[in-house]
XYZ file of C-alpha atoms in Angstrom:
619
model
C 55.847 8.452 -52.762
C 58.712 7.847 -55.202
C 61.659 10.033 -56.140
C 61.894 11.738 -52.730
C 63.431 10.748 -49.389
C 60.858 9.771 -46.753
C 61.035 10.034 -42.979
C 62.731 6.643 -42.569
C 65.615 7.612 -44.923
C 64.348 5.608 -47.905
C 64.110 6.797 -51.493
C 62.050 4.616 -53.823
C 63.248 5.138 -57.388
C 60.446 5.791 -59.917
C 59.768 2.517 -61.734
C 60.648 0.338 -58.728
C 57.077 -1.024 -58.633
C 56.920 -2.074 -62.305
C 57.859 -5.752 -61.891
C 55.696 -6.505 -58.878
C 52.631 -4.731 -60.300
C 52.888 -6.931 -63.381
C 53.252 -10.205 -61.476
C 51.394 -10.045 -58.148
C 47.922 -8.940 -56.988
C 48.205 -6.290 -54.284
C 45.893 -6.508 -51.278
C 44.703 -4.086 -48.633
C 44.710 -4.559 -44.869
C 44.366 -2.339 -41.822
C 47.654 -0.979 -40.422
C 49.740 -3.749 -42.070
C 47.932 -6.525 -40.127
C 47.698 -9.472 -42.528
C 45.025 -11.026 -40.342
C 42.861 -7.904 -40.742
C 41.806 -7.599 -44.421
C 39.448 -4.691 -45.126
C 38.562 -4.971 -48.810
C 40.096 -5.321 -52.256
C 42.393 -3.263 -54.475
C 40.442 -2.591 -57.663
C 43.196 -0.732 -59.496
C 46.785 0.165 -58.727
C 49.370 1.963 -60.843
C 52.555 3.966 -60.511
C 52.418 7.589 -61.664
C 55.835 8.775 -62.785
C 57.232 12.240 -61.901
C 55.793 14.896 -64.222
C 52.490 13.063 -64.744
C 49.801 15.609 -65.659
C 47.489 14.190 -63.000
C 49.741 15.616 -60.276
C 48.781 19.137 -61.379
C 45.619 18.967 -59.276
C 47.579 18.203 -56.078
C 48.802 21.389 -54.325
C 52.569 21.728 -53.739
C 53.430 18.401 -55.322
C 57.257 18.178 -55.768
C 58.316 18.102 -59.418
C 60.716 15.192 -58.797
C 58.128 13.054 -56.998
C 56.018 10.194 -58.331
C 53.521 8.042 -56.493
C 51.833 4.669 -56.193
C 48.096 5.257 -56.625
C 45.490 2.648 -55.667
C 41.710 2.448 -55.833
C 40.487 0.504 -52.816
C 36.986 -0.838 -52.253
C 36.273 -1.412 -48.587
C 34.228 -4.494 -47.754
C 31.062 -2.931 -46.373
C 29.615 -6.385 -45.701
C 31.885 -6.610 -42.659
C 31.889 -4.500 -39.524
C 35.628 -3.906 -39.913
C 35.186 -2.737 -43.515
C 32.471 -0.287 -42.526
C 34.512 1.026 -39.607
C 37.598 1.560 -41.771
C 35.558 3.270 -44.476
C 34.071 5.726 -41.979
C 37.461 6.398 -40.386
C 39.231 7.012 -43.706
C 36.389 9.263 -44.833
C 36.692 11.355 -41.667
C 40.473 11.576 -42.089
C 39.955 12.602 -45.709
C 37.508 15.360 -44.774
C 40.106 16.795 -42.373
C 43.083 16.307 -44.714
C 44.638 13.653 -42.455
C 44.301 10.444 -44.475
C 47.657 8.718 -44.900
C 48.726 5.365 -46.278
C 51.650 2.952 -46.205
C 52.867 -0.082 -48.139
C 54.024 -3.548 -47.071
C 56.950 -4.716 -49.195
C 60.247 -6.605 -49.314
C 63.462 -5.437 -50.974
C 65.019 -8.383 -52.874
C 68.788 -8.982 -52.849
C 70.610 -6.250 -54.780
C 67.369 -4.274 -54.922
C 68.786 -1.336 -52.984
C 71.989 0.594 -52.364
C 72.990 2.974 -49.606
C 74.273 6.467 -50.269
C 77.065 8.108 -48.336
C 74.501 10.201 -46.445
C 72.801 7.036 -45.152
C 69.794 7.128 -47.488
C 68.706 3.725 -48.773
C 67.939 3.959 -52.497
C 65.419 1.248 -53.454
C 65.609 0.301 -57.138
C 63.273 -2.697 -56.982
C 60.825 -4.023 -54.405
C 58.225 -6.755 -54.007
C 54.916 -5.121 -53.049
C 52.359 -7.086 -51.022
C 49.795 -4.714 -49.572
C 48.669 -1.126 -49.059
C 47.301 0.015 -45.714
C 45.485 3.019 -44.258
C 47.659 4.070 -41.323
C 47.828 6.761 -38.688
C 51.090 8.133 -40.120
C 52.733 7.215 -43.400
C 56.492 7.015 -43.927
C 56.120 10.179 -46.018
C 53.811 12.953 -44.770
C 52.531 13.632 -48.304
C 50.717 10.308 -48.658
C 47.036 11.122 -48.949
C 43.576 10.164 -50.149
C 42.571 11.738 -53.470
C 38.882 11.096 -52.889
C 36.583 9.006 -50.723
C 33.102 8.249 -51.966
C 30.216 5.925 -51.190
C 29.423 2.830 -53.250
C 26.514 3.610 -55.541
C 25.372 -0.001 -55.255
C 25.597 -0.093 -51.506
C 21.992 -1.268 -51.221
C 23.100 -4.651 -52.580
C 25.433 -5.046 -49.627
C 22.728 -4.929 -46.994
C 21.853 -8.046 -45.025
C 18.443 -9.273 -44.023
C 17.501 -8.057 -40.579
C 15.021 -9.218 -38.007
C 12.342 -7.000 -36.543
C 14.861 -5.889 -33.962
C 17.072 -4.414 -36.676
C 20.307 -6.289 -35.939
C 22.419 -7.663 -38.787
C 21.664 -11.321 -39.414
C 24.489 -13.673 -40.443
C 23.271 -17.155 -41.385
C 26.158 -19.617 -41.675
C 28.247 -19.563 -44.842
C 25.397 -18.410 -47.086
C 24.833 -15.293 -45.008
C 28.484 -14.400 -44.390
C 29.475 -13.541 -47.937
C 32.670 -11.504 -47.680
C 33.120 -12.338 -44.006
C 32.968 -16.079 -43.375
C 35.561 -18.824 -43.822
C 34.529 -21.880 -45.813
C 35.487 -24.471 -48.408
C 33.024 -24.469 -51.297
C 32.254 -25.315 -54.906
C 30.986 -22.339 -56.918
C 28.247 -22.946 -59.451
C 29.471 -22.444 -63.043
C 28.584 -18.965 -64.277
C 26.105 -19.919 -67.011
C 24.210 -22.298 -64.718
C 24.259 -19.797 -61.836
C 22.630 -17.190 -64.073
C 19.840 -19.604 -64.972
C 18.896 -20.635 -61.433
C 19.433 -17.375 -59.476
C 16.250 -15.776 -58.089
C 15.524 -12.025 -58.300
C 15.103 -11.625 -54.530
C 17.607 -14.283 -53.536
C 21.334 -14.933 -53.460
C 23.172 -13.287 -56.343
C 24.381 -15.575 -59.145
C 28.053 -14.877 -58.345
C 27.590 -16.145 -54.766
C 25.752 -19.407 -55.482
C 27.797 -22.302 -54.114
C 27.836 -25.687 -52.399
C 29.355 -25.503 -48.920
C 31.734 -28.397 -48.162
C 33.051 -27.117 -44.825
C 32.207 -24.026 -42.815
C 34.517 -22.489 -40.194
C 32.664 -19.391 -38.986
C 33.855 -15.796 -38.974
C 37.114 -15.389 -40.923
C 38.366 -12.765 -38.470
C 38.150 -15.287 -35.621
C 39.987 -18.063 -37.438
C 43.338 -18.814 -35.713
C 46.720 -19.057 -37.400
C 48.055 -17.619 -40.640
C 45.509 -16.425 -43.255
C 46.599 -19.147 -45.684
C 46.591 -22.090 -43.248
C 43.206 -23.311 -44.471
C 44.189 -23.186 -48.144
C 47.360 -25.172 -47.433
C 45.422 -27.816 -45.513
C 42.797 -28.255 -48.222
C 45.412 -28.394 -50.991
C 47.216 -31.183 -49.141
C 43.965 -33.095 -48.498
C 42.919 -32.908 -52.155
C 46.216 -34.092 -53.597
C 45.305 -36.605 -56.325
C 41.561 -35.873 -56.195
C 39.640 -35.925 -59.479
C 36.880 -33.634 -60.748
C 33.305 -34.616 -59.906
C 30.181 -34.392 -62.030
C 26.480 -35.054 -61.687
C 23.330 -32.956 -61.821
C 21.297 -30.416 -59.882
C 17.559 -29.843 -59.966
C 14.323 -29.538 -58.035
C 13.436 -27.263 -55.121
C 13.557 -27.683 -51.366
C 13.018 -25.753 -48.134
C 14.735 -26.169 -44.780
C 12.861 -25.366 -41.569
C 13.005 -21.739 -40.430
C 15.249 -21.528 -37.351
C 14.659 -17.826 -36.857
C 16.690 -16.526 -39.758
C 14.137 -17.009 -42.505
C 13.151 -20.099 -44.466
C 16.057 -21.295 -46.646
C 15.120 -22.270 -50.193
C 17.587 -24.523 -51.995
C 18.321 -26.632 -55.067
C 19.231 -30.282 -54.324
C 22.594 -31.535 -55.623
C 23.189 -35.077 -56.886
C 26.930 -35.404 -57.573
C 28.534 -38.850 -56.957
C 31.851 -38.615 -55.152
C 31.041 -35.258 -53.562
C 30.603 -36.735 -50.066
C 34.005 -38.472 -50.143
C 35.624 -35.313 -51.494
C 34.159 -33.346 -48.623
C 35.220 -36.005 -46.091
C 38.885 -35.669 -47.166
C 38.702 -31.966 -46.432
C 36.979 -32.415 -43.067
C 39.464 -35.097 -41.962
C 42.416 -32.817 -42.709
C 40.885 -29.875 -40.836
C 40.008 -32.020 -37.808
C 43.697 -32.989 -37.478
C 44.809 -29.347 -37.518
C 44.720 -26.376 -35.109
C 41.635 -25.186 -37.058
C 39.560 -28.132 -35.833
C 37.825 -26.088 -33.126
C 36.437 -23.716 -35.782
C 34.916 -26.451 -37.971
C 31.124 -26.572 -37.833
C 30.052 -30.221 -37.518
C 26.651 -29.663 -35.889
C 24.754 -31.396 -38.693
C 25.206 -33.990 -41.413
C 26.220 -33.228 -44.983
C 23.403 -32.635 -47.449
C 24.806 -30.973 -50.577
C 22.609 -28.088 -51.740
C 22.679 -24.655 -53.346
C 20.870 -22.022 -51.288
C 18.832 -19.770 -53.568
C 17.783 -17.379 -50.806
C 15.564 -16.959 -47.755
C 11.792 -16.495 -47.528
C 11.400 -16.714 -51.296
C 7.844 -16.799 -52.689
C 6.006 -20.067 -52.223
C 5.482 -20.330 -55.959
C 9.218 -20.313 -56.729
C 9.548 -22.741 -59.643
C 11.669 -25.870 -59.221
C 14.968 -25.885 -61.048
C 14.995 -28.276 -64.012
C 17.539 -31.107 -64.043
C 20.875 -29.601 -65.165
C 24.161 -31.506 -65.678
C 27.001 -29.942 -63.745
C 30.693 -30.645 -63.126
C 33.236 -29.211 -60.708
C 37.018 -29.267 -61.131
C 37.930 -26.493 -58.688
C 37.463 -26.182 -54.932
C 37.530 -22.643 -53.502
C 38.928 -21.883 -50.053
C 37.182 -18.663 -49.014
C 38.385 -16.466 -46.203
C 36.509 -13.203 -45.978
C 36.607 -11.418 -49.345
C 39.452 -13.554 -50.689
C 39.340 -16.943 -52.385
C 42.088 -19.417 -53.256
C 41.205 -21.879 -56.064
C 42.485 -25.446 -55.742
C 42.185 -27.477 -58.922
C 41.156 -31.118 -59.048
C 43.441 -31.990 -61.968
C 43.169 -30.163 -65.271
C 42.503 -26.490 -66.047
C 39.822 -24.277 -64.570
C 36.467 -24.514 -66.341
C 36.095 -21.604 -68.750
C 32.548 -20.864 -67.638
C 33.108 -21.361 -63.917
C 32.574 -18.303 -61.772
C 35.725 -17.575 -59.821
C 33.911 -16.666 -56.617
C 35.218 -13.749 -54.564
C 38.412 -11.973 -55.616
C 40.977 -14.691 -56.382
C 44.325 -14.310 -54.689
C 47.668 -15.986 -55.011
C 48.943 -18.398 -52.311
C 50.958 -17.107 -49.357
C 53.736 -14.627 -50.113
C 56.689 -14.731 -50.458
C 55.924 -17.470 -52.972
C 56.560 -20.964 -51.565
C 56.663 -24.275 -53.357
C 53.198 -25.347 -54.599
C 51.006 -26.120 -51.616
C 50.460 -29.679 -52.828
C 54.204 -30.349 -52.548
C 55.085 -28.298 -49.481
C 56.537 -30.259 -46.599
C 56.386 -29.393 -42.915
C 60.083 -28.585 -43.022
C 59.552 -26.125 -45.857
C 56.662 -24.497 -44.011
C 58.874 -23.698 -41.016
C 61.676 -22.369 -43.223
C 59.209 -20.280 -45.177
C 57.743 -18.761 -42.020
C 61.185 -17.858 -40.676
C 62.266 -16.398 -44.027
C 59.252 -14.150 -44.318
C 59.744 -10.410 -43.738
C 59.194 -9.309 -40.117
C 55.913 -7.559 -40.902
C 54.526 -10.743 -42.479
C 55.974 -13.345 -40.149
C 53.760 -15.634 -38.085
C 54.831 -16.627 -34.580
C 57.153 -19.587 -34.105
C 54.342 -21.577 -32.498
C 52.009 -20.835 -35.412
C 54.701 -21.884 -37.872
C 55.209 -25.216 -36.108
C 51.468 -25.865 -35.874
C 51.148 -24.988 -39.540
C 53.908 -27.427 -40.421
C 52.364 -30.235 -38.400
C 48.961 -29.667 -39.948
C 50.365 -30.173 -43.442
C 50.857 -33.918 -42.886
C 47.440 -35.587 -42.465
C 47.433 -39.046 -40.972
C 47.673 -41.861 -43.484
C 49.260 -39.728 -46.213
C 52.773 -41.035 -47.041
C 55.486 -38.407 -47.117
C 58.546 -38.920 -49.272
C 61.771 -38.912 -47.237
C 63.596 -37.329 -50.178
C 62.789 -33.641 -50.192
C 65.736 -31.602 -51.485
C 66.215 -28.332 -49.655
C 67.325 -25.062 -51.207
C 70.809 -23.761 -50.570
C 71.423 -23.117 -46.879
C 72.821 -19.908 -45.457
C 76.113 -21.691 -44.749
C 76.307 -22.968 -48.319
C 75.616 -19.548 -49.798
C 78.112 -17.916 -47.440
C 80.786 -20.464 -48.397
C 80.202 -19.951 -52.120
C 80.186 -16.176 -51.738
C 83.396 -16.315 -49.700
C 85.065 -18.619 -52.260
C 84.102 -16.309 -55.119
C 85.420 -13.247 -53.267
C 88.695 -15.005 -52.425
C 89.142 -15.800 -56.090
C 88.540 -12.160 -56.944
C 90.555 -10.357 -54.262
C 93.104 -12.893 -52.958
C 94.209 -14.798 -56.030
C 97.894 -13.811 -55.648
C 100.389 -15.218 -53.146
C 100.940 -13.125 -50.065
C 97.372 -11.776 -49.992
C 94.835 -12.913 -47.401
C 91.127 -12.246 -47.519
C 88.828 -12.546 -44.489
C 85.021 -12.523 -44.651
C 83.964 -10.224 -41.826
C 80.197 -10.397 -42.393
C 77.738 -11.777 -44.955
C 74.398 -10.128 -45.643
C 71.637 -11.200 -48.064
C 72.889 -8.856 -50.790
C 76.536 -8.100 -49.952
C 79.552 -9.346 -48.024
C 82.049 -7.283 -46.016
C 85.640 -8.497 -46.456
C 89.068 -7.361 -45.325
C 92.078 -7.832 -47.597
C 95.569 -8.100 -46.068
C 98.946 -7.952 -47.818
C 102.146 -8.020 -45.815
C 102.511 -5.087 -43.456
C 100.569 -2.623 -45.582
C 97.489 -2.877 -43.364
C 94.009 -4.108 -44.137
C 91.667 -2.726 -46.770
C 87.951 -3.331 -46.330
C 85.360 -3.696 -49.088
C 81.638 -4.252 -49.437
C 81.115 -6.712 -52.284
C 77.523 -6.841 -53.619
C 76.458 -10.227 -54.947
C 73.433 -12.045 -56.337
C 72.562 -15.743 -56.350
C 71.090 -17.539 -59.354
C 70.755 -21.262 -58.725
C 74.262 -22.395 -57.845
C 75.947 -19.401 -59.464
C 77.297 -16.420 -57.516
C 77.564 -13.142 -59.424
C 79.847 -10.546 -57.835
C 79.507 -6.851 -58.471
C 82.179 -4.156 -58.174
C 83.752 -4.062 -54.668
C 83.170 -0.775 -52.859
C 85.752 0.488 -50.337
C 84.219 0.892 -46.886
C 85.473 1.670 -43.390
C 85.123 -1.094 -40.829
C 84.838 -0.009 -37.198
C 84.367 -2.099 -34.063
C 82.189 -0.635 -31.325
C 81.141 -1.802 -27.883
C 77.430 -1.780 -27.028
C 77.197 -2.109 -23.230
C 74.105 -3.233 -21.350
C 73.955 0.236 -19.866
C 75.411 3.462 -21.151
C 76.233 4.705 -24.625
C 78.049 3.013 -27.482
C 81.813 3.572 -27.507
C 84.678 2.717 -29.862
C 86.425 -0.569 -29.059
C 90.020 -0.538 -27.876
C 92.768 -2.619 -29.469
C 92.168 -5.716 -27.357
C 88.407 -5.650 -27.961
C 88.883 -5.145 -31.688
C 91.294 -8.106 -31.881
C 88.859 -10.225 -29.882
C 86.018 -9.354 -32.273
C 87.919 -9.679 -35.550
C 90.470 -12.412 -34.761
C 89.896 -14.403 -31.582
C 86.173 -15.128 -31.649
C 85.899 -15.874 -35.383
C 88.899 -18.217 -35.105
C 87.490 -19.998 -32.068
C 84.133 -20.466 -33.788
C 85.781 -21.923 -36.888
C 88.018 -24.238 -34.858
C 85.156 -25.393 -32.632
C 83.124 -26.302 -35.715
C 86.122 -28.096 -37.221
C 86.691 -29.965 -33.961
C 83.102 -31.194 -33.875
C 83.300 -32.451 -37.446
C 86.637 -34.231 -36.831
C 85.252 -35.949 -33.735
C 82.182 -37.028 -35.723
C 84.284 -38.558 -38.521
C 84.025 -42.325 -38.908
C 87.713 -42.977 -39.539
C 91.094 -41.554 -40.475
C 90.449 -42.108 -44.176
C 87.809 -39.395 -44.081
C 90.279 -36.996 -42.466
C 93.158 -37.513 -44.892
C 92.152 -34.544 -47.124
C 92.388 -32.124 -44.183
C 96.091 -32.817 -43.632
C 97.293 -29.983 -45.875
C 94.953 -27.431 -44.278
C 96.059 -28.446 -40.771
C 99.666 -28.106 -41.901
C 98.972 -24.599 -43.178
C 97.318 -23.702 -39.887
C 100.282 -24.925 -37.859
C 102.659 -23.046 -40.119
C 100.667 -19.863 -39.616
C 100.686 -20.356 -35.837
C 104.404 -21.009 -35.858
C 105.054 -17.945 -37.993
C 103.311 -15.846 -35.357
C 105.542 -17.297 -32.638
C 102.614 -18.808 -30.765
C 103.557 -20.883 -27.699
C 101.891 -24.231 -28.381
C 102.645 -25.822 -24.980
C 99.602 -27.534 -23.517
C 98.441 -27.378 -19.948
C 99.301 -31.067 -19.540
C 102.877 -30.393 -20.673
C 103.281 -27.698 -18.026
C 101.966 -29.903 -15.244
C 103.738 -33.126 -16.252
C 107.030 -33.304 -14.353
C 108.643 -35.988 -16.504
C 107.673 -34.289 -19.769
C 105.783 -37.382 -20.966
C 102.232 -36.845 -22.216
C 99.513 -38.387 -20.094
C 97.621 -41.019 -22.115
C 94.530 -40.430 -20.005
C 94.505 -36.711 -20.577
C 91.900 -35.095 -22.827
C 92.488 -33.282 -26.086
C 95.014 -30.502 -26.273
C 93.579 -27.148 -25.266
C 94.806 -25.247 -28.285
C 91.973 -23.089 -29.646
C 89.537 -25.892 -29.001
C 91.294 -28.061 -31.576
C 90.212 -31.464 -30.320
C 93.083 -33.440 -31.967
C 96.245 -33.883 -29.908
C 98.627 -33.381 -32.787
C 101.578 -33.166 -30.438
C 101.577 -36.780 -29.145
C 103.590 -38.463 -31.895
C 106.130 -35.845 -33.057
C 107.063 -34.569 -29.613
C 106.968 -37.595 -27.321
C 110.768 -37.888 -27.304
C 112.809 -35.844 -24.814
C 114.547 -32.874 -26.383
C 118.323 -32.833 -26.472
C 119.897 -30.874 -23.650
C 123.355 -29.418 -23.942
C 125.515 -31.269 -21.402
C 127.474 -28.069 -20.792
C 124.375 -26.380 -19.425
C 124.259 -27.150 -15.715
C 120.764 -26.675 -14.274
C 122.380 -25.933 -10.925
C 124.587 -23.177 -12.311
C 122.829 -20.044 -11.145
C 119.355 -18.640 -11.549
C 119.827 -17.823 -15.236
C 120.671 -21.419 -16.016
C 117.633 -22.584 -14.083
C 115.365 -20.257 -16.023
C 116.848 -21.454 -19.307
C 116.311 -25.084 -18.310
C 112.735 -24.369 -17.320
C 112.095 -22.682 -20.656
C 113.666 -25.629 -22.488
C 111.444 -28.166 -20.699
C 108.191 -26.200 -20.926
C 108.357 -24.541 -24.330
C 108.474 -26.027 -27.827
C 109.798 -23.807 -30.604
C 108.559 -25.002 -33.978
C 110.134 -24.710 -37.367
C 107.671 -24.660 -40.272
C 109.699 -27.099 -42.381
C 110.099 -29.515 -39.493
C 106.388 -29.340 -38.692
C 105.434 -30.253 -42.237
C 107.895 -33.154 -42.256
C 106.611 -34.450 -38.931
C 102.995 -34.148 -40.015
C 103.741 -36.141 -43.161
C 104.760 -39.035 -40.915
C 101.637 -38.921 -38.755
C 99.062 -41.595 -39.400
C 95.810 -39.772 -38.686
């Protein structure tokens, strides 16, 4: 549904699907489970509000549009048949509902004052039949049987059970790596009662039922792409006729394949799979004899195929109804059949699989939306499997901008926008993927808080108009209800903890520095920090100073315990005893004693003096 607020307080603006529908194939799965594909999306379009086709839908809101998809369930699989029957029953009772799997890109949505998220643009990945949709008006317009359903039936034994014979008999269900016969050649050799021309192929590796394959749905494609890096197209010829022994599933009839280099190409794929978590699924029960299965129990007088030249420049990784093409240099052959429905690599779009490193695989998995994210263990296994033994990996693999880098650039841009004048301070309170929350302070006028939307393009940060917001600090206890924070808790959340985190990070970097030359540029910033502390009247006495009776710093003592600083800046400037007025007698009454104690334990700093002293320090 578009144009109306759904039950999770989202409003998808009509037209929000336009970009993604033009750039990405949309898939269908069961209840948003990416490991549970159920068919293919034949057509999908967005109907805008006021479309005449809504007239046939009772009580359709005038302001509402919709995303409308035509889905073909894969009746070759048990799951596809089950889903089809369930959706049909829901449809007959008016209960069929659907949902979408999507991601909102940065700056793709705004939030209204009433809490509704208004989505202007989204990246759509899949549509799913679900028990309840986010909007109760999602529905099925019609559910009908496939007129060509007879073509989907499998051969059965006398007992009537469905017979699945390796890769050739698991069309739409199995997982394999294969070469598909070019379309024109496939049409010439296909038999009337045998395998259809579109399914004729040479199996290079077979991994059983796609639904039982472990890991992410695109693990196999990534492995094969890595194994075939640098591989060249192969060519040879096919021809003749052959029959394998009947093992109880019918007598296979095949065309022999004579393509030099095919065995080594296949071995690269098998080696990569055997070094991965998918190794247990690889079928290695027999040797490799390249062939094209024409069918089972074909007539004995089936004519031999004449000798036909053939070439292959694309390997297909098939998982259920989906296929990912992997080219062996050069473009796809114009007459090559594409196999089952071709899909794009894993989404969100990563670097090309041939160039993806293990490090990138982990980052990609963690950056994926929650509904698409594999487990941490699966991500690590995936990353390890992308580096086959013996394949050199370049140590120079530039990474995209990190979160810290983006946050720093966003913060710098916002400071330049809101705190460019003297006497104004700007603090980044929080950074989100599409906006930053900042507080702006000027003298004693109090803080103003803004949400500043931003977008990132390469190294450039584009800021949008700041929006005034109210910033509140709340306490979320382990037990009980949320409550507003008091003054101390608010200061701890907004001042103390952020400052300690920043100082602890700075301390670690200073301690890791190789020499004082590297630290010279930080002198001015440290001076500004000390000036700010002094201006607030902060007592900078260290614990060692309080416990040292003679007032001399202990050379064996650790770093000063000031906000986790890590550099004892007080050793050089303040190692001389402070002048004491000879007229002040420490024995002259309690007041004099208190004053003497304060003089010996407390250092009062003057900003000008601090800067002068720091200038003399040799870091």
